[in-house]
XYZ file of N, CA and C in Angstrom:
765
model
N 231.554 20.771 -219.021
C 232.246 19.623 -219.607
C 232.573 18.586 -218.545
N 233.062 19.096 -217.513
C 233.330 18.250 -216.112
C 232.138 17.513 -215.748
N 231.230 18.354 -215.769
C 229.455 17.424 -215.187
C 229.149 16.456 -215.931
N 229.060 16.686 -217.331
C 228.766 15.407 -218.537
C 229.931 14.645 -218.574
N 231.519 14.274 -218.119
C 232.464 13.764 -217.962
C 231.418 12.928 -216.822
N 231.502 13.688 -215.648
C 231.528 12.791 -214.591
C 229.779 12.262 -214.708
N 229.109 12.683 -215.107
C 227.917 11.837 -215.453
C 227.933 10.855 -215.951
N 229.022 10.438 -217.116
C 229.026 9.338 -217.838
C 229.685 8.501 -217.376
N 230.449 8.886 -216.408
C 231.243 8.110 -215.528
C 230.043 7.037 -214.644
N 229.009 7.941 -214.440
C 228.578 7.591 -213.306
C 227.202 6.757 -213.907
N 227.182 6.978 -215.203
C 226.213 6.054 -216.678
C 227.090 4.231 -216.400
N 228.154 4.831 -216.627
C 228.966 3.680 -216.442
C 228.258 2.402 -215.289
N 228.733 3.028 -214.469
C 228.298 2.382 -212.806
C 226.819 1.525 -213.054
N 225.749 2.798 -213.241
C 224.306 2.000 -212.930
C 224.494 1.269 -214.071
N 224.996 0.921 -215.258
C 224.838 0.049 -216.648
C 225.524 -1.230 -215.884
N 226.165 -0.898 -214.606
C 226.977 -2.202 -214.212
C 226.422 -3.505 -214.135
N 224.932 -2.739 -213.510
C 224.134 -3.680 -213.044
C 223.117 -4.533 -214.098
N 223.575 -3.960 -215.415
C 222.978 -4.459 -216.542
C 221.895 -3.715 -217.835
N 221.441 -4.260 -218.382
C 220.144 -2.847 -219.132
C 219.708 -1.988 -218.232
N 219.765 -0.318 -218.545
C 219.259 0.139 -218.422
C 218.466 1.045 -219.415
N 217.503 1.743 -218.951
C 216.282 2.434 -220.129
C 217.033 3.883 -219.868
N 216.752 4.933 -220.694
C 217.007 5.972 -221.389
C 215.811 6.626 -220.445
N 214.886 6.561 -219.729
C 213.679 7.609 -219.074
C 214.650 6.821 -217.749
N 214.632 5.877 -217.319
C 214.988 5.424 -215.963
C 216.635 6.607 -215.398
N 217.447 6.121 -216.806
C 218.745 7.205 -216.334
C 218.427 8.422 -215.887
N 217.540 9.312 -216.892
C 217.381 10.585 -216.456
C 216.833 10.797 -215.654
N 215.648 10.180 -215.259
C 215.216 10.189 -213.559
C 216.192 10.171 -212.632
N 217.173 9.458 -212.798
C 217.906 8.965 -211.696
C 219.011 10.402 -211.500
N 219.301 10.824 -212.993
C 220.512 11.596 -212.993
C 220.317 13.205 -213.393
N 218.953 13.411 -213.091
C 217.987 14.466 -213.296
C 218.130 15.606 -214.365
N 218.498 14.560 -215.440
C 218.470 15.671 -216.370
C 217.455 15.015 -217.504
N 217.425 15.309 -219.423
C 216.464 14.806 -219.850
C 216.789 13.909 -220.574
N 215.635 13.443 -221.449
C 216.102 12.096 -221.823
C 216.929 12.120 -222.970
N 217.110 13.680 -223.825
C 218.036 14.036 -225.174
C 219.068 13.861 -224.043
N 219.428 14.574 -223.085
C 220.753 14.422 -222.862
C 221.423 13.229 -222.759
N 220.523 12.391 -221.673
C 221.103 11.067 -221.451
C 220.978 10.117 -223.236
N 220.242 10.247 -223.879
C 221.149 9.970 -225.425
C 222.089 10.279 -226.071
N 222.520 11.598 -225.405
C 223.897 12.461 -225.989
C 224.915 11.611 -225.360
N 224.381 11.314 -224.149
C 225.404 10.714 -222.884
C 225.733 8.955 -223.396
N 224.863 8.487 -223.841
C 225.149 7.082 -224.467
C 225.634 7.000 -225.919
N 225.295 8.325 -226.586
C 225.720 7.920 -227.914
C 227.717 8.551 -227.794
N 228.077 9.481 -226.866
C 229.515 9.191 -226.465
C 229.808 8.194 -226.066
N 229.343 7.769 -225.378
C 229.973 6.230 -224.369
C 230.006 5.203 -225.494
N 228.664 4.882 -226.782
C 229.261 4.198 -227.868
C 230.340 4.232 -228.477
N 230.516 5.928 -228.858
C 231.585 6.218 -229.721
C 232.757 5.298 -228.960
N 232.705 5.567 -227.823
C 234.004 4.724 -227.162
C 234.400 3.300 -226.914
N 233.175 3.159 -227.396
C 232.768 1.641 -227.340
C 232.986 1.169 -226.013
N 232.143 1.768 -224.994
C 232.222 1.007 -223.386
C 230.861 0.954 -223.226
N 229.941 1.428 -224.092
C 228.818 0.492 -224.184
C 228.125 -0.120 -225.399
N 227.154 -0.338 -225.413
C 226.195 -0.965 -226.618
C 224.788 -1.000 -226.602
N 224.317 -0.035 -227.302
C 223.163 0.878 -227.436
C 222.569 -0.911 -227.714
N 220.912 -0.506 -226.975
C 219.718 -1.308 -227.558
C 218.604 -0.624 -227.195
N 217.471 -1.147 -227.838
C 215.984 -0.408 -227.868
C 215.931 0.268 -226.692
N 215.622 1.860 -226.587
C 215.595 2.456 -225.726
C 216.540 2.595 -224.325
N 217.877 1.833 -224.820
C 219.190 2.220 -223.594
C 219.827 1.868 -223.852
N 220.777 1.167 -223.167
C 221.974 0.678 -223.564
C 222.427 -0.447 -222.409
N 223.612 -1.202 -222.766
C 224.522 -2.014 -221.485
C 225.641 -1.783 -222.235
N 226.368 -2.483 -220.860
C 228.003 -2.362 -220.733
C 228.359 -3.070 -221.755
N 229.525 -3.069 -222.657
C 229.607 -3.341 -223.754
C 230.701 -4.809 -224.104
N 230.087 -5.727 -224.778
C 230.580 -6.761 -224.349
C 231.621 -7.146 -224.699
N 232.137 -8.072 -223.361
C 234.393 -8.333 -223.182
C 234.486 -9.270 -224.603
N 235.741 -8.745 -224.381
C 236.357 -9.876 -225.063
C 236.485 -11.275 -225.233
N 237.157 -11.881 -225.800
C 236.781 -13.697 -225.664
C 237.533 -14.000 -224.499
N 237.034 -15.058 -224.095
C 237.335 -15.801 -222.653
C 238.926 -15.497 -222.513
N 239.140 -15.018 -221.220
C 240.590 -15.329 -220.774
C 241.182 -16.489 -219.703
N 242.178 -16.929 -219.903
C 242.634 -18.231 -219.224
C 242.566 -17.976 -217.647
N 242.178 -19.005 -217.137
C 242.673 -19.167 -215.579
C 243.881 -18.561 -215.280
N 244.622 -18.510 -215.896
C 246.181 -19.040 -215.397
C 246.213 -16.797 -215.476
N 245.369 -16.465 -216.435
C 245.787 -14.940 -216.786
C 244.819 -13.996 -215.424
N 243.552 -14.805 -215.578
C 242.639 -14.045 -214.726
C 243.393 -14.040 -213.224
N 243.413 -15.175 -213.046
C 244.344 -15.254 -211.487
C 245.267 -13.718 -210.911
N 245.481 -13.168 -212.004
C 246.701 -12.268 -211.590
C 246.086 -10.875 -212.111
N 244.661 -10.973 -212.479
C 243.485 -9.913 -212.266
C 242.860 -9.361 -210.877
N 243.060 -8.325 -210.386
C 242.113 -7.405 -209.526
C 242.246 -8.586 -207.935
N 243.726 -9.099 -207.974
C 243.828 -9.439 -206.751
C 243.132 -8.818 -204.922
N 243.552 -7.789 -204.944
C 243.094 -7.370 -203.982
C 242.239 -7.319 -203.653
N 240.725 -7.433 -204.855
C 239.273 -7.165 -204.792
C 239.043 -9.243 -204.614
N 239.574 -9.993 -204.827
C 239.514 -11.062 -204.951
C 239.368 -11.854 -203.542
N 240.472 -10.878 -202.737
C 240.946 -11.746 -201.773
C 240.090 -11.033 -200.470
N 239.470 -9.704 -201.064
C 238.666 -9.197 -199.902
C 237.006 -10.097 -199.640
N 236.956 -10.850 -201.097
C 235.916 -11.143 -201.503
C 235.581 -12.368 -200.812
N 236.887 -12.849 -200.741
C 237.239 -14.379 -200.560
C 237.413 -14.154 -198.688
N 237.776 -13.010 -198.094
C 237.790 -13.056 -196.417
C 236.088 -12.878 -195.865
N 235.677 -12.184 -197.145
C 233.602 -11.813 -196.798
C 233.134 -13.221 -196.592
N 233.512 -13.803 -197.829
C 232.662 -14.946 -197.850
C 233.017 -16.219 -196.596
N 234.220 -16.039 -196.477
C 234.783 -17.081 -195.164
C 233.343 -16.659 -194.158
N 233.477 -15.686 -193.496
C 232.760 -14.965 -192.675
C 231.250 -15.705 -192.698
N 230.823 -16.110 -194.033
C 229.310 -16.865 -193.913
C 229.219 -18.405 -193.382
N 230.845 -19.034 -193.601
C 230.012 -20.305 -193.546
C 230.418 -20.763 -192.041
N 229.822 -21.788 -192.081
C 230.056 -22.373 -190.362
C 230.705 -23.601 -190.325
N 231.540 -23.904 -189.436
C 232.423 -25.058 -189.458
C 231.171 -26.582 -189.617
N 231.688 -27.426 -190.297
C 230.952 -28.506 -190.546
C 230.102 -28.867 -192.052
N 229.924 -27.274 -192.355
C 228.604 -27.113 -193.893
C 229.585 -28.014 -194.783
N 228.629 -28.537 -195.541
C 228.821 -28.934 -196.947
C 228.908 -27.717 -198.078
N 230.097 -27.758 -198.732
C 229.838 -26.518 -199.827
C 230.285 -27.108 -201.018
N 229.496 -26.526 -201.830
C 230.085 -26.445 -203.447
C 230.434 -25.503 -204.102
N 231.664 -25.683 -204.416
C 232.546 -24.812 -205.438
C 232.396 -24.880 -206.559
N 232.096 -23.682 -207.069
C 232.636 -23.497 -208.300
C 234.443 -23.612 -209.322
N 233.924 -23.308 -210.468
C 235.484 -23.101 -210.699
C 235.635 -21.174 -210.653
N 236.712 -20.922 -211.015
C 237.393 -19.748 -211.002
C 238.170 -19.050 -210.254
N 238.563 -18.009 -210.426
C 239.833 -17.507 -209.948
C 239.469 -16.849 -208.296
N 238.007 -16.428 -208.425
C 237.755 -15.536 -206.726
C 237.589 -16.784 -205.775
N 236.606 -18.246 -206.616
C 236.009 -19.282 -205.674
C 237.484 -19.685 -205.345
N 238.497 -19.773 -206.500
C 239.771 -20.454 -205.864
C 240.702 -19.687 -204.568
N 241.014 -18.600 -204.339
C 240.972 -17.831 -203.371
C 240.022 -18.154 -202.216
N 239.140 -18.388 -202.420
C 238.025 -18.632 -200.985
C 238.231 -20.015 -200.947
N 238.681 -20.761 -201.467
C 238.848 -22.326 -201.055
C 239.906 -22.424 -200.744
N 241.185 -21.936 -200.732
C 242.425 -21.776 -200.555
C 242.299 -21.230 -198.906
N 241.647 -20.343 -198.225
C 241.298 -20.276 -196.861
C 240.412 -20.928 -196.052
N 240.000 -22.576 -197.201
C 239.279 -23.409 -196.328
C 240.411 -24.479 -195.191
N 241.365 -24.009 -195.946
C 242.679 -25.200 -195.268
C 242.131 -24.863 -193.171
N 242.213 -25.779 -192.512
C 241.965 -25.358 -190.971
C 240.692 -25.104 -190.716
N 239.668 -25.518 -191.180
C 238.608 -25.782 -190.956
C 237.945 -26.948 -191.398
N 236.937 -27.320 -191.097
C 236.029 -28.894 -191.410
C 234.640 -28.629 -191.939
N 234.860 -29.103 -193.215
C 233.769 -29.083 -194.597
C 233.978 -30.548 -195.397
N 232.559 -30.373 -195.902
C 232.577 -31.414 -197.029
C 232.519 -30.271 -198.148
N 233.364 -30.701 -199.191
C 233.302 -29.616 -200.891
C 233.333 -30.964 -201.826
N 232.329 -29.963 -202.108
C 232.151 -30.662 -203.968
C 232.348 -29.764 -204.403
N 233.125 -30.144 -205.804
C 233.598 -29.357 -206.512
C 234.091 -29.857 -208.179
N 234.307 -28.831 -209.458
C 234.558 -29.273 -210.186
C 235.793 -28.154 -210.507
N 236.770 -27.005 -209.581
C 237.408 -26.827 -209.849
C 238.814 -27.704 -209.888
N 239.894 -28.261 -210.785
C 240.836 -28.724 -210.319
C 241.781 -28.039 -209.568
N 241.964 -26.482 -209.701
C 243.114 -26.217 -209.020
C 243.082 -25.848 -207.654
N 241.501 -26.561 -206.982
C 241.506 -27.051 -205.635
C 241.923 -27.881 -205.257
N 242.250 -28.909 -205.695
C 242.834 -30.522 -205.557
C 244.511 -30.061 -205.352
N 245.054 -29.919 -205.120
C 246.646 -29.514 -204.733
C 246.319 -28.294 -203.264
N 245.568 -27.533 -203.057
C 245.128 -26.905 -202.549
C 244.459 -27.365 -200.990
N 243.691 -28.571 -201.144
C 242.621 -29.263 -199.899
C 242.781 -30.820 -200.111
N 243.339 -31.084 -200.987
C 243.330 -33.169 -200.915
C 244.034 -33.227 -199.788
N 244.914 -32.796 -199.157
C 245.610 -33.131 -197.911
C 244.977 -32.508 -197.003
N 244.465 -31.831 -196.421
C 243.696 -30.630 -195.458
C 243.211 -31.776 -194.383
N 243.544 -32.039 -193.136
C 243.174 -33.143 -192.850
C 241.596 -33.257 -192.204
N 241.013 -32.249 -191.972
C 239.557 -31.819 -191.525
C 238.672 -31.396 -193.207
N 239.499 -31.733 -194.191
C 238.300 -31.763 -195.465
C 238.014 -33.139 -196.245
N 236.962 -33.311 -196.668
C 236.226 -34.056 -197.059
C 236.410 -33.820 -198.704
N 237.014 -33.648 -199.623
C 237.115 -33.160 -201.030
C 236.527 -34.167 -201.961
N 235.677 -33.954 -202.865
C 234.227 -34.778 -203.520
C 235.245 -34.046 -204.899
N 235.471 -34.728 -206.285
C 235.799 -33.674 -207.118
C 235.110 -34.815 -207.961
N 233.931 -33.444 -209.372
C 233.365 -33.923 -210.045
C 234.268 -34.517 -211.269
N 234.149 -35.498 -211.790
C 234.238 -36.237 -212.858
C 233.658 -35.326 -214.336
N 234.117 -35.476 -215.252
C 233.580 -35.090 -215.945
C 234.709 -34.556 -217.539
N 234.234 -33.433 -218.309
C 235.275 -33.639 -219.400
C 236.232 -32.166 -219.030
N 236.932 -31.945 -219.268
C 237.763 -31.046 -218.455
C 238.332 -29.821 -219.743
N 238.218 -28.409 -219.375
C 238.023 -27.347 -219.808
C 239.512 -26.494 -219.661
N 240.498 -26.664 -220.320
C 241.628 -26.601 -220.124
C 242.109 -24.871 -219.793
N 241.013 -24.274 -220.434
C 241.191 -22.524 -220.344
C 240.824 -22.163 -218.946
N 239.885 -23.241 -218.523
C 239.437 -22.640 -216.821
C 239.648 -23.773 -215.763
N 240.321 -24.394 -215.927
C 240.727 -26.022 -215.370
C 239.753 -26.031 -214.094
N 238.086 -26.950 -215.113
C 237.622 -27.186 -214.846
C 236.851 -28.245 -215.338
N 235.887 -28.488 -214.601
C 234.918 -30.236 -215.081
C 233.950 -29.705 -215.573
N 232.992 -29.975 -216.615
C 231.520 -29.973 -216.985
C 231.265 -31.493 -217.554
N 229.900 -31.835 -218.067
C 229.089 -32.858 -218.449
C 228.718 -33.438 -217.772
N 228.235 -34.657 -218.297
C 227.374 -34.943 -218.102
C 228.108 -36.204 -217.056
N 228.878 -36.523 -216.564
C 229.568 -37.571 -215.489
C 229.907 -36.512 -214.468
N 229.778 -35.244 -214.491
C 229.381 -34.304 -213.494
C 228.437 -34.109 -212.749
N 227.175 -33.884 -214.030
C 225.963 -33.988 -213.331
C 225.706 -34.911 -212.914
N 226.090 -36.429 -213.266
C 225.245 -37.418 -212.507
C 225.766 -37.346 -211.213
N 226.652 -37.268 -210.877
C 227.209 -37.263 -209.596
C 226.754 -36.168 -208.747
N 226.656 -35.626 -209.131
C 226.321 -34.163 -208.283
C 224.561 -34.423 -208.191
N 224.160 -34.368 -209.091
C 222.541 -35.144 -208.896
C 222.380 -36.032 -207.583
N 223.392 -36.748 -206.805
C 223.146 -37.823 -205.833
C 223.359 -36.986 -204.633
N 223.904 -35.456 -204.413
C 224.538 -34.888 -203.703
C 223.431 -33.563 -203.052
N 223.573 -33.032 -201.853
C 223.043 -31.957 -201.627
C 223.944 -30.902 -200.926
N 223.810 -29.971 -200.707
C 224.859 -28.994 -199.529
C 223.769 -27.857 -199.079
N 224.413 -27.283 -198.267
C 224.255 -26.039 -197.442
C 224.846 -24.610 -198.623
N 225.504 -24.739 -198.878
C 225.476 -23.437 -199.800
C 226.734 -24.044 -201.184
N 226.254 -22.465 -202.506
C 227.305 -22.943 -203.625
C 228.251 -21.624 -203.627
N 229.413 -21.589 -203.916
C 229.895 -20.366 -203.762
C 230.015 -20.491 -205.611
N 229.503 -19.203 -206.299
C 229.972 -19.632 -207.936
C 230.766 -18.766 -208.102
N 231.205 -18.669 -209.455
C 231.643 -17.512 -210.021
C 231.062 -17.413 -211.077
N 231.431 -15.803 -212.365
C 230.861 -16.412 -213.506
C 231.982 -15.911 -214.465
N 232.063 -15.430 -216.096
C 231.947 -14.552 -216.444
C 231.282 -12.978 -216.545
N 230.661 -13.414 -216.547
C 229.653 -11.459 -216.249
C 228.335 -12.084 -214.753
N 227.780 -10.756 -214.246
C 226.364 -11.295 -213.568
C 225.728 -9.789 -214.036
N 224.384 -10.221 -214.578
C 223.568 -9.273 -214.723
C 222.350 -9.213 -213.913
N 221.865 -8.319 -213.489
C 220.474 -8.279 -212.646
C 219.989 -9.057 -213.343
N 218.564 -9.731 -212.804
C 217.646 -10.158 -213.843
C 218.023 -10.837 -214.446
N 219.089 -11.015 -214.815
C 219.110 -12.294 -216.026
C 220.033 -13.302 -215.619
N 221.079 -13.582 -214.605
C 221.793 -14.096 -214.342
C 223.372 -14.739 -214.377
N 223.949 -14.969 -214.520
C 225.091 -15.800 -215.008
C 225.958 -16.240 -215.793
N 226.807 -15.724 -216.899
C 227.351 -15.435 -218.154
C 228.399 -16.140 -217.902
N 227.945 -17.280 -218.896
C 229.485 -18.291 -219.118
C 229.773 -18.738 -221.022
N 230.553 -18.914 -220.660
C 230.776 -19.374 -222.608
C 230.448 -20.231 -223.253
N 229.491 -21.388 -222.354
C 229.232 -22.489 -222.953
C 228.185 -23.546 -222.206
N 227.270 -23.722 -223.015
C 226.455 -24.327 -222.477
C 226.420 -25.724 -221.297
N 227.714 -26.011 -221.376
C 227.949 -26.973 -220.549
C 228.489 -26.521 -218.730
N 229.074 -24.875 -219.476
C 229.412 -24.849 -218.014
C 227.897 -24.454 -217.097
N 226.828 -23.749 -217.980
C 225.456 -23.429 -217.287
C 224.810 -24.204 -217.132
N 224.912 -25.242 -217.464
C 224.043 -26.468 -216.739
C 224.398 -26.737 -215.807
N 226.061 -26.953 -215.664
C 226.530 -27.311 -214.282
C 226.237 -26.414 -213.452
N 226.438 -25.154 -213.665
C 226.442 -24.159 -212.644
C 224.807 -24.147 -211.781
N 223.900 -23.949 -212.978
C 222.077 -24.114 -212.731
C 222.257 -25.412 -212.208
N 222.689 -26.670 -211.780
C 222.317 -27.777 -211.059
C 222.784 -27.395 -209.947
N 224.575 -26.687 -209.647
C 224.435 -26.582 -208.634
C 224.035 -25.978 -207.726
N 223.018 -24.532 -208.309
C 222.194 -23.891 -207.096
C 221.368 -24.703 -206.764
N 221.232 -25.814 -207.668
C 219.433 -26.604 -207.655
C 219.702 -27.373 -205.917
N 221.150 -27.795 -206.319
C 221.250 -28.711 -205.056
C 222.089 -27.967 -203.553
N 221.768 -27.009 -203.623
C 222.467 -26.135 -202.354
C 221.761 -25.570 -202.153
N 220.838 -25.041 -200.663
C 220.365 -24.694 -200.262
C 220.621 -22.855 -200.470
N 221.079 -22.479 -200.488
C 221.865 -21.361 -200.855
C 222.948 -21.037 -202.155
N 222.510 -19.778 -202.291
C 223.584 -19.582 -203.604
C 224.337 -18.006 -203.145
N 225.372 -18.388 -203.137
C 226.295 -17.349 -203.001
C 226.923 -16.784 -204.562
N 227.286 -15.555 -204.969
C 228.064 -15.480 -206.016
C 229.168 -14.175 -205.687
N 230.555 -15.194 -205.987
C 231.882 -13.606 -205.760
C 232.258 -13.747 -206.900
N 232.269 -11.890 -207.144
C 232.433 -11.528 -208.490
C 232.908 -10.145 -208.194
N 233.692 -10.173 -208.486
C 234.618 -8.419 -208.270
C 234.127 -7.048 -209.583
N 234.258 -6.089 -209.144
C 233.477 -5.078 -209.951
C 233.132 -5.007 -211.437
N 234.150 -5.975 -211.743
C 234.420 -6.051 -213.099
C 233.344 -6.714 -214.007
N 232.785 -7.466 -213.636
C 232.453 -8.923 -213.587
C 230.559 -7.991 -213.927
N 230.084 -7.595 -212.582
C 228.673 -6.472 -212.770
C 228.424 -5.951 -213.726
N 227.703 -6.541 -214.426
C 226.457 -6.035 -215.762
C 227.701 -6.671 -216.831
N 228.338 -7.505 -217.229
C 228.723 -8.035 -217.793
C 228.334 -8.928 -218.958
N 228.215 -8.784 -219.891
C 227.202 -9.853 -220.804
C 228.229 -10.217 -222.330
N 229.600 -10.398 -222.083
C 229.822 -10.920 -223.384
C 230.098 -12.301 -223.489
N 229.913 -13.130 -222.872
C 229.390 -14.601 -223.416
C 228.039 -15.212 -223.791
N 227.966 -16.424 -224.692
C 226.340 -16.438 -225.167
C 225.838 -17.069 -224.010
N 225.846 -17.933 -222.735
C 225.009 -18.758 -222.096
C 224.958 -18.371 -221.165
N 223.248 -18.217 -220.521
C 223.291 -18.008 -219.573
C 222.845 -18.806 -218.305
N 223.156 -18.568 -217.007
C 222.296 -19.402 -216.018
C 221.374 -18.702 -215.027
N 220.134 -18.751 -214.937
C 219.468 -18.257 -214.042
C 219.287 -18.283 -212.686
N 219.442 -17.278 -211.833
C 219.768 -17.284 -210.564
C 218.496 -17.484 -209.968
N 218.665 -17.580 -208.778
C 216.986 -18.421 -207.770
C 216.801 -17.086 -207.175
N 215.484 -17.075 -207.017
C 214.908 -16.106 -206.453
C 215.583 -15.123 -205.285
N 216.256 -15.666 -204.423
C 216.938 -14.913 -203.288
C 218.270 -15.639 -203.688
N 219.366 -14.619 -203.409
C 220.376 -15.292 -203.510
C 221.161 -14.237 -202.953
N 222.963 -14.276 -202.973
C 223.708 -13.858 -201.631
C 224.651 -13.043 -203.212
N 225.242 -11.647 -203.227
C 226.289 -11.462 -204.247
C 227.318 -10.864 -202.691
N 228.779 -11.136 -203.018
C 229.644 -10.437 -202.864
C 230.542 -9.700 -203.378
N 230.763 -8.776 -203.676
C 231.516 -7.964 -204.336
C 232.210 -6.741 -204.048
N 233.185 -6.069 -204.540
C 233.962 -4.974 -203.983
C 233.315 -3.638 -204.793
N 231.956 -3.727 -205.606
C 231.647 -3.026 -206.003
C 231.085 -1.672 -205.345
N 231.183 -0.671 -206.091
C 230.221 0.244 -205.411
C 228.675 0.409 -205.196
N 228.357 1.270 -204.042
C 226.735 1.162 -203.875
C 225.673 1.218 -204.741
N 226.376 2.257 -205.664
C 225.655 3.023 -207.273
C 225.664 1.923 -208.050
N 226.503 0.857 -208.093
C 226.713 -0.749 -209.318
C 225.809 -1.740 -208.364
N 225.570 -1.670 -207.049
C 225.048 -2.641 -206.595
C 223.272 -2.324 -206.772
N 222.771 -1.461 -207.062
C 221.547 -1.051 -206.913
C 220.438 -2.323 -207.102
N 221.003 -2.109 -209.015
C 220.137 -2.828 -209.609
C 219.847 -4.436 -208.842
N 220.949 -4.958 -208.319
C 221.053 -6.099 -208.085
C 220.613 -6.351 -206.536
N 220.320 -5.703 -205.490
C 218.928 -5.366 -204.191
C 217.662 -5.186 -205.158
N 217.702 -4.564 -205.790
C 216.138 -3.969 -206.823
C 215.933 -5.465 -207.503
N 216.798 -6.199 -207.652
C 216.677 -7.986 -208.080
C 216.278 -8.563 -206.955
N 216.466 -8.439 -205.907
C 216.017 -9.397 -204.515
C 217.391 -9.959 -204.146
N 218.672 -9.262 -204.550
C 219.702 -9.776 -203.736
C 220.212 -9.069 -202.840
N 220.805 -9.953 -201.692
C 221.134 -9.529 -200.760
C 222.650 -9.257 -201.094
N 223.177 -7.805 -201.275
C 224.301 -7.934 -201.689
C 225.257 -7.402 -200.190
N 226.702 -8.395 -199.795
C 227.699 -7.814 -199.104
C 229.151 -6.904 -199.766
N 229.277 -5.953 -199.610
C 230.285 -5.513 -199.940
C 231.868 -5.818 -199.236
N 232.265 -6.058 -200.293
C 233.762 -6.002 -199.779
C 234.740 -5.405 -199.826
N 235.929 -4.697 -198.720
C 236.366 -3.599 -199.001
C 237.843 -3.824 -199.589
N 238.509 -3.937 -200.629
C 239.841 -4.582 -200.655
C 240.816 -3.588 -199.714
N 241.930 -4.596 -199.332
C 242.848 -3.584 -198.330
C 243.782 -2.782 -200.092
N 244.332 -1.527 -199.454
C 244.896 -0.483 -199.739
C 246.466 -0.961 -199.916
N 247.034 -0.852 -201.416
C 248.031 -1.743 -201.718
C 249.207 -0.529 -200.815
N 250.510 -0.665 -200.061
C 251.565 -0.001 -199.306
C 251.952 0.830 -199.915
């Protein structure tokens, strides 16, 4: 009972990374392929996943939660995420921000260093408009009160005139292979322009976030790209087996 407990535990993990097949699990978890159906049709019952043709994924969140709620989500994994990513850039780069709660954390430790940011989060603007070594670009556009942020189309034009050195995003979910899970078609356009125009694409997304798919829109990630996350090795698989270069981050250990 303990082995099929902790197997499904561990069903959990590789689904992190998004679809997986019903012959691929049992290879991996060396048993057969009735079992690993026994093993998904519990994990339905529980509804932590959602069976499809020949496997299953992680089973999809709930409706969007506010900035203001996520913020005070999985801090510790946030802020380890947000010291990794410091670590990449080099004094001087141009970066673009995303909105959300991990990019806001990593822009919040841009204060004392010298960058140009574009950006369409607002609750960077209280954060870096004074910073006296930043350059702060903030997109225009129609403003998204659940994630206080910019999309449309007075976004894109502006950002269209613009290039950088890297984008740091966030999303709702990231799935191998398929990319980028946001709620609305406006925020994936923005997001897909701004890998277009950054030489690099970074994405911090804390464990939670891996094989994630309950919003309808998605954005497709570029061929090589950078994930950071506090996830484990077993959730990161799929997403090296994608061509990403993933860094782990370790959150510190609450006192």
């Amino acid at each position: 009972m303990r082995q099929s407990t902790t197997r499904r535990d561990q069903i959990l993990d590789a689904l992190a990374g998004g679809e997986a097949d019903v012959d691929r699990l049992a290879e991996r978890f060396g048993v057969s392929a009735s079992t690993i159906r026994r093993d998904l049709q519990r994990l339905s019952e529980r509804r932590a996943i959602a069976r499809t043709y020949g496997g299953a994924i992680l089973a999809p969140g709930a409706e969007e939660q506010s900035l203001r709620k996520r913020e005070g989500l999985h801090r510790e994994a946030k802020d380890a995420i947000a010291e990794a990513a410091l670590a990449l850039v080099r004094d001087g780069e141009t970066l673009i921000l995303d909105g959300g709660s991990t990019v806001q954390a990593f822009g919040r430790r841009l204060r004392g260093r010298r960058h140009r940011i574009i950006t369409n989060n607002l609750t960077l603007i209280p954060l870096l408009a004074d910073a006296p070594e930043i350059e702060l670009i903030v997109l225009g556009g129609a403003v998204r009160p659940i994630s206080m942020g910019t999309t449309g189309p007075l976004a894109e034009a502006a950002l269209r005139r613009m290039t950088a050195d890297r984008i740091f995003a966030s999303a709702d979910g990231v799935v191998a292979g398929r990319g980028l899970c946001e709620a609305t078609l406006e925020q994936v356009s923005l997001k897909s322009l701004m890998m277009t125009q950054a030489a690099e694409t970074v994405v911090l997304a804390d464990a939670s976030k891996l094989g994630r798919a309950g919003q309808p829109c998605w954005a497709p990630l570029p061929a090589a790209w950078t994930l950071i996350t506090d996830a484990s090795a077993a959730c990161c698989v799929p997403f090296t087996e994608a061509g990403a270069r993933v860094i782990q981050a370790v959150p510190e250990l609450p006192d």
